[in-house]
mmCIF file of C-alpha atoms in Angstrom:
data_model
loop_
_atom_site.group_PDB
_atom_site.id
_atom_site.type_symbol
_atom_site.label_atom_id
_atom_site.label_comp_id
_atom_site.label_asym_id
_atom_site.label_seq_id
_atom_site.Cartn_x
_atom_site.Cartn_y
_atom_site.Cartn_z
ATOM 1 C CA MET Z 1 -0.054 0.276 0.301
ATOM 2 C CA LYS Z 2 2.727 2.660 0.477
ATOM 3 C CA LYS Z 3 4.286 1.812 -2.477
ATOM 4 C CA ILE Z 4 1.012 2.623 -4.197
ATOM 5 C CA ILE Z 5 0.728 5.558 -2.112
ATOM 6 C CA LEU Z 6 4.686 6.361 -3.124
ATOM 7 C CA LEU Z 7 4.296 6.032 -6.846
ATOM 8 C CA VAL Z 8 0.813 8.419 -6.484
ATOM 9 C CA VAL Z 9 3.130 10.726 -4.520
ATOM 10 C CA VAL Z 10 5.775 10.378 -7.047
ATOM 11 C CA PHE Z 11 3.349 10.982 -10.732
ATOM 12 C CA LEU Z 12 1.748 13.755 -8.721
ATOM 13 C CA CYS Z 13 4.918 15.870 -8.670
ATOM 14 C CA LEU Z 14 5.779 15.177 -11.824
ATOM 15 C CA THR Z 15 2.522 16.868 -13.461
ATOM 16 C CA SER Z 16 2.612 19.115 -11.708
ATOM 17 C CA CYS Z 17 6.572 19.443 -12.794
ATOM 18 C CA GLY Z 18 5.430 19.777 -16.115
ATOM 19 C CA VAL Z 19 3.067 21.868 -15.835
ATOM 20 C CA LYS Z 20 4.913 24.525 -13.838
ATOM 21 C CA THR Z 21 7.562 24.874 -17.115
ATOM 22 C CA THR Z 22 5.475 24.760 -19.727
ATOM 23 C CA ARG Z 23 3.715 27.306 -17.643
ATOM 24 C CA ASN Z 24 6.398 29.104 -17.216
ATOM 25 C CA MET Z 25 7.156 29.315 -20.754
ATOM 26 C CA LEU Z 26 4.076 30.945 -21.748
ATOM 27 C CA VAL Z 27 4.763 33.554 -19.669
ATOM 28 C CA SER Z 28 7.996 34.680 -20.324
ATOM 29 C CA GLY Z 29 6.920 34.265 -24.205
ATOM 30 C CA ASN Z 30 8.256 30.971 -25.513
ATOM 31 C CA TYR Z 31 5.200 30.546 -27.134
ATOM 32 C CA ASP Z 32 6.573 27.018 -29.546
ATOM 33 C CA GLU Z 33 8.102 25.442 -26.483
ATOM 34 C CA ALA Z 34 4.874 25.843 -24.449
ATOM 35 C CA ILE Z 35 3.399 24.433 -27.386
ATOM 36 C CA GLN Z 36 5.706 21.693 -28.269
ATOM 37 C CA ASN Z 37 5.914 21.061 -24.025
ATOM 38 C CA ALA Z 38 2.399 20.797 -23.710
ATOM 39 C CA ILE Z 39 2.215 18.916 -27.119
ATOM 40 C CA SER Z 40 4.270 16.319 -25.710
ATOM 41 C CA ASN Z 41 2.802 15.639 -22.317
ATOM 42 C CA ILE Z 42 -0.471 15.450 -23.805
ATOM 43 C CA GLY Z 43 0.599 12.225 -25.723
ATOM 44 C CA THR Z 44 -2.041 9.437 -26.558
ATOM 45 C CA ASN Z 45 -4.170 10.188 -23.679
ATOM 46 C CA LYS Z 46 -6.058 13.678 -24.070
ATOM 47 C CA ASP Z 47 -9.004 12.916 -22.625
ATOM 48 C CA LYS Z 48 -7.575 12.376 -18.910
ATOM 49 C CA LYS Z 49 -8.311 14.025 -16.123
ATOM 50 C CA SER Z 50 -4.543 15.049 -15.504
ATOM 51 C CA LYS Z 51 -4.066 16.325 -19.123
ATOM 52 C CA GLN Z 52 -6.228 19.492 -18.917
ATOM 53 C CA ASP Z 53 -3.835 21.760 -17.227
ATOM 54 C CA TYR Z 54 -1.920 21.092 -20.834
ATOM 55 C CA ILE Z 55 -4.663 21.120 -23.072
ATOM 56 C CA TYR Z 56 -5.486 25.203 -21.485
ATOM 57 C CA LEU Z 57 -2.045 26.005 -21.758
ATOM 58 C CA LEU Z 58 -1.857 24.799 -25.693
ATOM 59 C CA GLU Z 59 -5.294 26.496 -26.158
ATOM 60 C CA GLU Z 60 -3.690 30.120 -25.600
ATOM 61 C CA ALA Z 61 0.007 29.752 -26.151
ATOM 62 C CA PHE Z 62 -1.533 28.949 -29.898
ATOM 63 C CA ALA Z 63 -3.860 32.526 -29.900
ATOM 64 C CA LYS Z 64 -0.467 34.142 -28.404
ATOM 65 C CA ALA Z 65 1.716 32.819 -30.622
ATOM 66 C CA LYS Z 66 -0.461 33.533 -33.282
ATOM 67 C CA GLU Z 67 -1.442 36.875 -32.298
ATOM 68 C CA ARG Z 68 2.372 37.195 -32.801
ATOM 69 C CA ASP Z 69 3.251 35.840 -35.533
ATOM 70 C CA LEU Z 70 0.479 37.758 -37.234
ATOM 71 C CA ASN Z 71 1.529 41.434 -36.252
ATOM 72 C CA ALA Z 72 5.180 40.680 -37.206
ATOM 73 C CA VAL Z 73 3.314 39.443 -40.671
ATOM 74 C CA GLN Z 74 1.341 43.180 -41.089
ATOM 75 C CA PHE Z 75 4.731 44.997 -39.727
ATOM 76 C CA LEU Z 76 6.831 43.493 -42.491
ATOM 77 C CA LYS Z 77 4.350 43.754 -44.912
ATOM 78 C CA GLN Z 78 4.004 47.481 -43.491
ATOM 79 C CA GLU Z 79 8.067 48.229 -44.037
ATOM 80 C CA GLY Z 80 7.772 46.705 -47.567
ATOM 81 C CA ASN Z 81 11.424 45.744 -47.794
ATOM 82 C CA PRO Z 82 12.689 43.056 -49.894
ATOM 83 C CA ALA Z 83 15.628 42.194 -47.461
ATOM 84 C CA ASN Z 84 12.809 40.767 -44.546
ATOM 85 C CA LEU Z 85 10.951 38.547 -47.597
ATOM 86 C CA GLU Z 86 13.125 34.984 -45.872
ATOM 87 C CA LYS Z 87 12.247 36.428 -42.726
ATOM 88 C CA LEU Z 88 8.035 36.732 -43.741
ATOM 89 C CA TYR Z 89 8.718 34.179 -45.454
ATOM 90 C CA ASN Z 90 9.535 32.247 -41.770
ATOM 91 C CA THR Z 91 7.093 33.290 -40.103
ATOM 92 C CA TYR Z 92 4.322 31.542 -42.581
ATOM 93 C CA LEU Z 93 5.463 28.643 -43.054
ATOM 94 C CA ALA Z 94 5.034 28.844 -38.439
ATOM 95 C CA LEU Z 95 1.953 29.220 -38.610
ATOM 96 C CA ASN Z 96 1.482 27.095 -41.168
ATOM 97 C CA ASN Z 97 3.706 24.800 -39.614
ATOM 98 C CA ARG Z 98 2.457 24.946 -35.325
ATOM 99 C CA GLN Z 99 -1.140 24.175 -37.120
ATOM 100 C CA GLU Z 100 0.194 21.271 -38.216
ATOM 101 C CA SER Z 101 1.288 20.543 -34.815
ATOM 102 C CA ILE Z 102 -2.091 20.272 -32.962
ATOM 103 C CA LYS Z 103 -4.123 18.990 -36.077
ATOM 104 C CA PRO Z 104 -3.634 14.635 -35.301
ATOM 105 C CA LEU Z 105 -4.719 15.969 -31.389
ATOM 106 C CA LEU Z 106 -8.198 17.738 -31.466
ATOM 107 C CA PRO Z 107 -10.812 17.617 -30.603
ATOM 108 C CA LEU Z 108 -9.155 18.091 -27.220
ATOM 109 C CA PRO Z 109 -12.103 18.145 -24.718
ATOM 110 C CA LEU Z 110 -12.180 20.997 -21.696
ATOM 111 C CA MET Z 111 -13.674 18.678 -19.244
ATOM 112 C CA LYS Z 112 -15.109 22.134 -17.016
ATOM 113 C CA GLU Z 113 -16.249 23.982 -19.428
ATOM 114 C CA GLY Z 114 -18.002 21.315 -21.321
ATOM 115 C CA ARG Z 115 -16.260 22.408 -24.541
ATOM 116 C CA ASN Z 116 -13.456 21.474 -26.851
ATOM 117 C CA ALA Z 117 -10.299 23.999 -26.816
ATOM 118 C CA LYS Z 118 -10.230 26.298 -29.973
ATOM 119 C CA PHE Z 119 -7.720 26.837 -32.332
ATOM 120 C CA PRO Z 120 -8.801 29.028 -35.145
ATOM 121 C CA PHE Z 121 -6.908 27.840 -38.235
ATOM 122 C CA ASP Z 122 -5.847 29.658 -41.379
ATOM 123 C CA ASN Z 123 -5.251 28.401 -44.760
ATOM 124 C CA TYR Z 124 -1.537 29.797 -45.204
ATOM 125 C CA ASN Z 125 -1.460 28.033 -48.397
ATOM 126 C CA SER Z 126 -0.933 31.365 -51.197
ATOM 127 C CA GLU Z 127 1.088 33.407 -48.899
ATOM 128 C CA ILE Z 128 3.887 30.827 -48.649
ATOM 129 C CA VAL Z 129 4.056 30.954 -52.522
ATOM 130 C CA ALA Z 130 3.521 34.017 -52.880
ATOM 131 C CA THR Z 131 6.349 34.835 -50.204
ATOM 132 C CA LYS Z 132 8.527 31.858 -51.659
ATOM 133 C CA THR Z 133 8.572 33.368 -55.356
ATOM 134 C CA ALA Z 134 9.423 36.758 -53.553
ATOM 135 C CA LEU Z 135 12.075 35.407 -51.475
ATOM 136 C CA THR Z 136 13.309 33.303 -54.191
ATOM 137 C CA ASN Z 137 13.524 36.534 -57.186
ATOM 138 C CA TYR Z 138 15.144 38.724 -54.870
ATOM 139 C CA LEU Z 139 17.726 35.938 -53.604
ATOM 140 C CA TYR Z 140 18.540 34.966 -56.955
ATOM 141 C CA ALA Z 141 18.830 38.342 -58.513
ATOM 142 C CA ASN Z 142 20.783 39.831 -55.264
ATOM 143 C CA SER Z 143 23.060 37.050 -56.309
ATOM 144 C CA LYS Z 144 24.190 37.892 -59.545
ATOM 145 C CA LYS Z 145 24.967 41.039 -58.439
ATOM 146 C CA LEU Z 146 27.031 39.737 -55.858
ATOM 147 C CA LEU Z 147 28.941 37.511 -58.352
ATOM 148 C CA LEU Z 148 29.973 40.539 -60.375
ATOM 149 C CA SER Z 149 32.250 41.866 -57.483
ATOM 150 C CA ASN Z 150 35.764 41.411 -56.724
ATOM 151 C CA ASN Z 151 35.183 40.632 -53.560
ATOM 152 C CA LYS Z 152 35.698 36.794 -51.247
ATOM 153 C CA MET Z 153 33.467 37.827 -48.754
ATOM 154 C CA ASP Z 154 29.789 39.283 -51.406
ATOM 155 C CA PHE Z 155 30.940 35.150 -53.162
ATOM 156 C CA ARG Z 156 30.405 33.520 -50.255
ATOM 157 C CA LYS Z 157 27.163 35.032 -50.087
ATOM 158 C CA ALA Z 158 25.523 34.779 -53.162
ATOM 159 C CA TYR Z 159 26.402 31.113 -52.819
ATOM 160 C CA ASP Z 160 24.690 30.553 -49.239
ATOM 161 C CA ASP Z 161 21.723 33.369 -50.601
ATOM 162 C CA LEU Z 162 21.711 30.202 -53.688
ATOM 163 C CA ASN Z 163 22.192 27.777 -51.460
ATOM 164 C CA TYR Z 164 19.054 28.804 -49.988
ATOM 165 C CA ILE Z 165 17.474 28.731 -53.185
ATOM 166 C CA ASN Z 166 17.885 25.545 -54.388
ATOM 167 C CA GLN Z 167 16.498 24.370 -50.590
ATOM 168 C CA ILE Z 168 13.209 26.189 -50.970
ATOM 169 C CA ASN Z 169 13.326 26.352 -54.872
ATOM 170 C CA PRO Z 170 15.217 22.662 -56.217
ATOM 171 C CA ASN Z 171 15.881 23.769 -60.282
ATOM 172 C CA TYR Z 172 15.160 26.987 -60.184
ATOM 173 C CA LYS Z 173 17.116 28.582 -63.071
ATOM 174 C CA ASP Z 174 20.712 28.491 -63.832
ATOM 175 C CA VAL Z 175 21.062 28.678 -59.424
ATOM 176 C CA VAL Z 176 23.169 25.259 -59.240
ATOM 177 C CA LYS Z 177 25.392 26.690 -62.338
ATOM 178 C CA LEU Z 178 25.429 30.020 -60.644
ATOM 179 C CA MET Z 179 26.835 28.177 -56.937
ATOM 180 C CA ASP Z 180 29.922 26.416 -58.190
ATOM 181 C CA ASP Z 181 30.705 30.010 -59.829
ATOM 182 C CA ALA Z 182 30.470 31.607 -56.435
ATOM 183 C CA GLN Z 183 32.292 28.206 -54.138
ATOM 184 C CA PHE Z 184 35.174 29.017 -57.071
ATOM 185 C CA LYS Z 185 35.010 32.544 -57.008
ATOM 186 C CA GLY Z 186 34.704 32.631 -53.167
ATOM 187 C CA THR Z 187 37.714 29.943 -52.868
ATOM 188 C CA ASP Z 188 40.978 30.575 -51.326
ATOM 189 C CA PHE Z 189 43.267 28.233 -53.084
ATOM 190 C CA VAL Z 190 47.290 28.337 -51.639
ATOM 191 C CA MET Z 191 49.999 27.382 -53.254
ATOM 192 C CA VAL Z 192 52.215 24.481 -50.720
ATOM 193 C CA SER Z 193 55.953 23.812 -52.164
ATOM 194 C CA THR Z 194 58.689 23.282 -49.593
ATOM 195 C CA LYS Z 195 62.654 24.284 -49.778
ATOM 196 C CA ASN Z 196 65.740 23.003 -48.615
ATOM 197 C CA GLU Z 197 68.246 25.022 -46.590
ATOM 198 C CA THR Z 198 69.883 21.795 -45.531
ATOM 199 C CA ASN Z 199 72.963 19.731 -47.051
ATOM 200 C CA MET Z 200 71.097 16.558 -46.807
ATOM 201 C CA VAL Z 201 69.237 14.801 -49.310
ATOM 202 C CA ILE Z 202 65.715 14.694 -48.106
ATOM 203 C CA PRO Z 203 63.821 11.409 -48.922
ATOM 204 C CA THR Z 204 61.276 12.461 -51.986
ATOM 205 C CA ARG Z 205 58.170 10.566 -50.405
ATOM 206 C CA LEU Z 206 58.824 12.889 -47.564
ATOM 207 C CA LEU Z 207 58.386 15.724 -49.670
ATOM 208 C CA ASN Z 208 55.145 13.960 -50.776
ATOM 209 C CA ASP Z 209 53.759 12.722 -47.882
ATOM 210 C CA LEU Z 210 54.109 16.427 -46.260
ATOM 211 C CA LEU Z 211 53.113 18.117 -49.505
ATOM 212 C CA ASP Z 212 49.810 15.096 -50.008
ATOM 213 C CA PHE Z 213 47.498 17.640 -48.068
ATOM 214 C CA ASN Z 214 44.808 14.929 -49.310
ATOM 215 C CA THR Z 215 45.842 13.092 -45.782
ATOM 216 C CA TYR Z 216 45.804 15.961 -43.559
ATOM 217 C CA GLY Z 217 41.465 16.252 -43.991
ATOM 218 C CA LEU Z 218 42.394 20.091 -43.698
ATOM 219 C CA ASN Z 219 40.404 21.403 -47.032
ATOM 220 C CA ASP Z 220 37.008 23.206 -46.179
ATOM 221 C CA LYS Z 221 34.374 25.105 -47.727
ATOM 222 C CA TRP Z 222 36.202 28.025 -48.886
ATOM 223 C CA THR Z 223 39.811 27.002 -48.972
ATOM 224 C CA VAL Z 224 41.709 24.200 -51.054
ATOM 225 C CA TYR Z 225 45.732 23.044 -51.026
ATOM 226 C CA HIS Z 226 47.669 23.089 -53.706
ATOM 227 C CA ASN Z 227 51.332 21.306 -54.148
ATOM 228 C CA THR Z 228 50.774 21.728 -58.065
ATOM 229 C CA LYS Z 229 50.345 24.640 -59.848
ATOM 230 C CA THR Z 230 46.761 23.939 -61.259
ATOM 231 C CA LYS Z 231 46.283 26.238 -64.747
ATOM 232 C CA GLY Z 232 42.866 27.911 -64.805
ATOM 233 C CA ILE Z 233 43.335 29.553 -61.837
ATOM 234 C CA ASN Z 234 44.939 32.395 -59.414
ATOM 235 C CA TYR Z 235 46.274 31.276 -55.639
ATOM 236 C CA ASP Z 236 46.065 33.883 -52.892
ATOM 237 C CA TYR Z 237 48.022 32.395 -50.729
ATOM 238 C CA GLU Z 238 51.833 30.552 -50.226
ATOM 239 C CA MET Z 239 52.929 28.165 -47.731
ATOM 240 C CA VAL Z 240 56.902 27.735 -48.109
ATOM 241 C CA VAL Z 241 58.103 24.596 -45.333
ATOM 242 C CA ASN Z 242 61.865 25.571 -45.317
ATOM 243 C CA PHE Z 243 63.705 22.367 -43.993
ATOM 244 C CA ARG Z 244 66.714 24.593 -41.728
ATOM 245 C CA ASP Z 245 68.708 21.951 -40.322
ATOM 246 C CA ILE Z 246 68.774 17.694 -40.063
ATOM 247 C CA GLN Z 247 70.849 16.754 -37.673
ATOM 248 C CA ILE Z 248 71.523 12.823 -37.107
ATOM 249 C CA SER Z 249 73.459 11.513 -34.269
ATOM 250 C CA PRO Z 250 76.259 8.436 -34.541
ATOM 251 C CA GLU Z 251 74.879 5.232 -34.149
ATOM 252 C CA GLN Z 252 74.853 4.302 -30.486
ATOM 253 C CA ILE Z 253 75.374 0.645 -28.420
ATOM 254 C CA LYS Z 254 74.975 0.689 -24.559
ATOM 255 C CA GLU Z 255 75.541 -2.383 -22.622
ATOM 256 C CA ARG Z 256 74.761 -2.569 -19.232
ATOM 257 C CA GLU Z 257 74.704 -5.704 -16.262
ATOM 258 C CA PHE Z 258 72.468 -4.975 -13.553
ATOM 259 C CA VAL Z 259 71.397 -8.105 -10.923
ATOM 260 C CA LYS Z 260 67.005 -8.180 -9.842
ATOM 261 C CA GLU Z 261 65.800 -9.768 -6.982
ATOM 262 C CA ARG Z 262 62.368 -10.768 -5.994
ATOM 263 C CA LEU Z 263 59.790 -12.346 -3.748
ATOM 264 C CA ILE Z 264 57.651 -14.373 -6.030
ATOM 265 C CA LYS Z 265 54.874 -17.493 -5.899
ATOM 266 C CA ASP Z 266 56.621 -21.290 -6.416
ATOM 267 C CA GLY Z 267 53.439 -22.999 -5.994
ATOM 268 C CA GLN Z 268 51.323 -23.797 -2.365
ATOM 269 C CA LYS Z 269 52.793 -25.077 0.870
ATOM 270 C CA LYS Z 270 51.023 -26.344 4.055
ATOM 271 C CA GLN Z 271 50.450 -23.634 6.703
ATOM 272 C CA LEU Z 272 51.977 -24.286 10.204
ATOM 273 C CA ASP Z 273 51.380 -22.681 13.381
ATOM 274 C CA ALA Z 274 54.070 -21.719 15.758
ATOM 275 C CA ASN Z 275 54.644 -25.403 16.683
ATOM 276 C CA GLY Z 276 55.914 -26.205 12.865
ATOM 277 C CA LYS Z 277 52.222 -28.234 12.549
ATOM 278 C CA VAL Z 278 50.182 -28.086 10.057
ATOM 279 C CA VAL Z 279 47.079 -25.876 9.937
ATOM 280 C CA LEU Z 280 43.723 -26.834 9.421
ATOM 281 C CA ASP Z 281 40.635 -24.983 8.966
ATOM 282 C CA LYS Z 282 36.742 -25.607 10.718
ATOM 283 C CA ASN Z 283 35.930 -28.684 8.077
ATOM 284 C CA GLY Z 284 39.404 -29.912 9.305
ATOM 285 C CA LYS Z 285 41.335 -29.039 6.313
ATOM 286 C CA GLU Z 286 44.819 -28.550 5.993
ATOM 287 C CA ILE Z 287 44.983 -25.552 4.420
ATOM 288 C CA LEU Z 288 47.176 -23.221 1.516
ATOM 289 C CA ILE Z 289 49.163 -20.440 1.720
ATOM 290 C CA ASP Z 290 51.066 -19.402 -1.498
ATOM 291 C CA ASN Z 291 55.020 -20.438 -1.708
ATOM 292 C CA MET Z 292 56.564 -17.191 -1.899
ATOM 293 C CA VAL Z 293 60.388 -17.638 -3.016
ATOM 294 C CA LYS Z 294 62.827 -15.236 -3.188
ATOM 295 C CA ALA Z 295 64.206 -15.070 -7.338
ATOM 296 C CA THR Z 296 67.237 -14.249 -8.326
ATOM 297 C CA VAL Z 297 68.804 -13.293 -12.344
ATOM 298 C CA ARG Z 298 71.750 -11.205 -13.415
ATOM 299 C CA ILE Z 299 70.530 -9.834 -16.883
ATOM 300 C CA TYR Z 300 73.064 -8.926 -19.791
ATOM 301 C CA GLU Z 301 70.786 -4.870 -21.216
ATOM 302 C CA ILE Z 302 72.126 -3.712 -24.713
ATOM 303 C CA LYS Z 303 70.422 -0.751 -26.490
ATOM 304 C CA GLN Z 304 70.553 -0.129 -29.567
ATOM 305 C CA LEU Z 305 69.448 4.024 -30.264
ATOM 306 C CA LYS Z 306 69.939 6.200 -32.956
ATOM 307 C CA THR Z 307 68.007 9.560 -33.098
ATOM 308 C CA SER Z 308 67.462 12.459 -35.978
ATOM 309 C CA LEU Z 309 66.254 15.863 -35.494
ATOM 310 C CA VAL Z 310 64.592 18.192 -38.761
ATOM 311 C CA THR Z 311 64.353 21.824 -37.511
ATOM 312 C CA ALA Z 312 62.033 23.674 -40.103
ATOM 313 C CA LYS Z 313 60.415 27.197 -40.671
ATOM 314 C CA VAL Z 314 56.797 27.201 -41.804
ATOM 315 C CA ASP Z 315 55.927 31.079 -44.477
ATOM 316 C CA PHE Z 316 52.787 32.311 -45.096
ATOM 317 C CA PHE Z 317 53.212 34.194 -47.716
ATOM 318 C CA ASN Z 318 50.051 36.841 -49.651
ATOM 319 C CA ILE Z 319 50.421 36.063 -53.173
ATOM 320 C CA ARG Z 320 48.731 39.140 -54.671
ATOM 321 C CA ASN Z 321 51.141 41.784 -52.705
ATOM 322 C CA LYS Z 322 54.359 39.476 -52.151
ATOM 323 C CA GLN Z 323 53.757 40.041 -48.094
ATOM 324 C CA LEU Z 324 54.826 37.730 -45.859
ATOM 325 C CA LEU Z 325 51.816 37.228 -42.896
ATOM 326 C CA GLN Z 326 53.485 34.866 -40.718
ATOM 327 C CA SER Z 327 55.837 32.972 -39.405
ATOM 328 C CA PHE Z 328 56.220 29.852 -37.646
ATOM 329 C CA PRO Z 329 59.473 27.794 -36.373
ATOM 330 C CA ILE Z 330 58.549 23.914 -36.421
ATOM 331 C CA SER Z 331 61.171 21.223 -34.985
ATOM 332 C CA SER Z 332 60.673 17.467 -34.837
ATOM 333 C CA GLN Z 333 62.448 14.557 -33.538
ATOM 334 C CA TYR Z 334 62.576 11.132 -33.999
ATOM 335 C CA VAL Z 335 64.648 8.255 -31.898
ATOM 336 C CA PHE Z 336 64.932 4.779 -32.957
ATOM 337 C CA GLU Z 337 65.450 2.090 -29.752
ATOM 338 C CA ASN Z 338 65.808 -0.929 -29.500
ATOM 339 C CA ILE Z 339 66.777 -2.956 -26.282
ATOM 340 C CA TYR Z 340 67.468 -6.828 -26.025
ATOM 341 C CA SER Z 341 68.271 -9.007 -22.831
ATOM 342 C CA ASN Z 342 69.799 -12.484 -21.665
ATOM 343 C CA TYR Z 343 70.105 -13.577 -18.367
ATOM 344 C CA LYS Z 344 71.411 -15.585 -15.834
ATOM 345 C CA GLY Z 345 69.264 -17.406 -13.547
ATOM 346 C CA ASP Z 346 65.591 -17.010 -12.272
ATOM 347 C CA ARG Z 347 63.854 -14.677 -15.024
ATOM 348 C CA ARG Z 348 61.050 -14.334 -13.459
ATOM 349 C CA ALA Z 349 62.677 -12.798 -10.863
ATOM 350 C CA ALA Z 350 62.887 -9.151 -13.881
ATOM 351 C CA ASP Z 351 59.836 -6.764 -13.669
ATOM 352 C CA ASP Z 352 56.657 -6.920 -15.946
ATOM 353 C CA ASN Z 353 57.063 -5.028 -17.989
ATOM 354 C CA TYR Z 354 60.497 -5.915 -18.278
ATOM 355 C CA MET Z 355 59.690 -9.916 -20.291
ATOM 356 C CA SER Z 356 59.788 -8.734 -24.116
ATOM 357 C CA TYR Z 357 63.159 -7.620 -23.760
ATOM 358 C CA PHE Z 358 64.313 -11.526 -23.829
ATOM 359 C CA ASN Z 359 62.433 -12.224 -26.653
ATOM 360 C CA ASN Z 360 63.942 -9.587 -28.917
ATOM 361 C CA LYS Z 361 67.007 -9.119 -31.608
ATOM 362 C CA VAL Z 362 69.417 -7.363 -32.516
ATOM 363 C CA VAL Z 363 68.002 -5.731 -35.795
ATOM 364 C CA PRO Z 364 69.568 -3.401 -38.412
ATOM 365 C CA PHE Z 365 70.192 0.503 -38.060
ATOM 366 C CA PRO Z 366 67.951 2.504 -39.644
ATOM 367 C CA ASP Z 367 69.904 4.191 -42.769
ATOM 368 C CA THR Z 368 70.039 8.209 -42.695
ATOM 369 C CA GLN Z 369 67.486 8.392 -45.433
ATOM 370 C CA GLN Z 370 64.692 6.337 -43.429
ATOM 371 C CA MET Z 371 66.094 8.730 -40.025
ATOM 372 C CA ILE Z 372 64.889 11.435 -41.564
ATOM 373 C CA PHE Z 373 61.418 10.000 -43.318
ATOM 374 C CA ASP Z 374 60.379 8.718 -39.757
ATOM 375 C CA THR Z 375 60.869 11.976 -38.534
ATOM 376 C CA GLY Z 376 58.989 13.450 -41.010
ATOM 377 C CA GLU Z 377 55.314 11.917 -39.376
ATOM 378 C CA ASP Z 378 56.183 13.908 -36.548
ATOM 379 C CA LEU Z 379 56.478 16.913 -38.557
ATOM 380 C CA LYS Z 380 53.429 16.315 -40.088
ATOM 381 C CA LEU Z 381 51.278 16.284 -37.223
ATOM 382 C CA LYS Z 382 52.572 19.485 -36.240
ATOM 383 C CA LEU Z 383 52.787 21.301 -39.534
ATOM 384 C CA LYS Z 384 48.654 20.392 -39.555
ATOM 385 C CA GLY Z 385 48.314 22.015 -36.121
ATOM 386 C CA ILE Z 386 50.069 25.676 -37.184
ATOM 387 C CA ILE Z 387 47.667 25.117 -40.249
ATOM 388 C CA THR Z 388 44.560 24.594 -37.977
ATOM 389 C CA GLN Z 389 45.117 26.969 -35.888
ATOM 390 C CA ASN Z 390 46.137 29.922 -38.762
ATOM 391 C CA ARG Z 391 43.279 29.411 -41.099
ATOM 392 C CA PHE Z 392 43.926 32.233 -43.685
ATOM 393 C CA ASN Z 393 40.307 32.698 -44.048
ATOM 394 C CA GLN Z 394 39.634 33.132 -40.780
#
């Protein structure tokens, strides 16, 4: 019985909180939020007494939202500014969509008053079509004007407007072609190259890898990187990766010998008391404990080591005025290390994370070209970070 009472109390609290939330939305002027919240709470059980407050709130919120939007429509029409056509179009859509969201619930009974909630609907189809046509014509004409300018921001604005036309009015005139033109004209094209100022040969595959911007994932809506010039494109910026210095350490072999001791488990043994007698459990069985022994191992470790350091500088240029925009130092290091070990004694005395070294073998040192290439992997990540934080079109 107590559980049933508790469930009823919880249900009433949740219902009360839901109604209060919806009422607060209504009072604060968030009419559409209040409407959606009321619709969600009415659900499929609209005839339940607990749904009455939501129906009243829905009726009130709908009336106020409609009044607000119709006042906005009247003002926008009187103002007569074509720049407001998109807002006017969206207001008509909101009026229509609000009605459509309520229709499936009707009728909604108000039990105390013995009537159904009132939702005076209107047909906005002709207004939506007329406004969409006017908006399409306005944006189309304005976009064609923007495409005649010499400003990339205008081209990008034209692209966005044309894209919007294509969404609300697909296949309108030559919108798709104009979008392609706007995309091309609004794009910043960046030429990327490398320069070797060191006295060492940089592997061709490293240069190709650095300049393969398809693997960087950096091309965005308005920026495209090329590593070879393409006919018909006037490049806006240039990014030059200047290799300043490359250092390769000598091949090193380091040896050391050390002893490790460790207590390890070596099976089990019978537990003995202070008098040397076997301890029994409550069932009379002998108690077994871990048999811990001291293991010792002498380890002969050989470490192969070779490092490389590549230092570079990334320069950003504005090709149009041939000015240096920014310059960033960049360096990357690669460490080749191979450790292998032999031992005498009980290898179990070694640390657990050391065991793999006993299975390793001596390997050939990488040559200079391979070291430089391996360093380039880290260099590429740092280069990507620089470009990401310093977008040309920001």
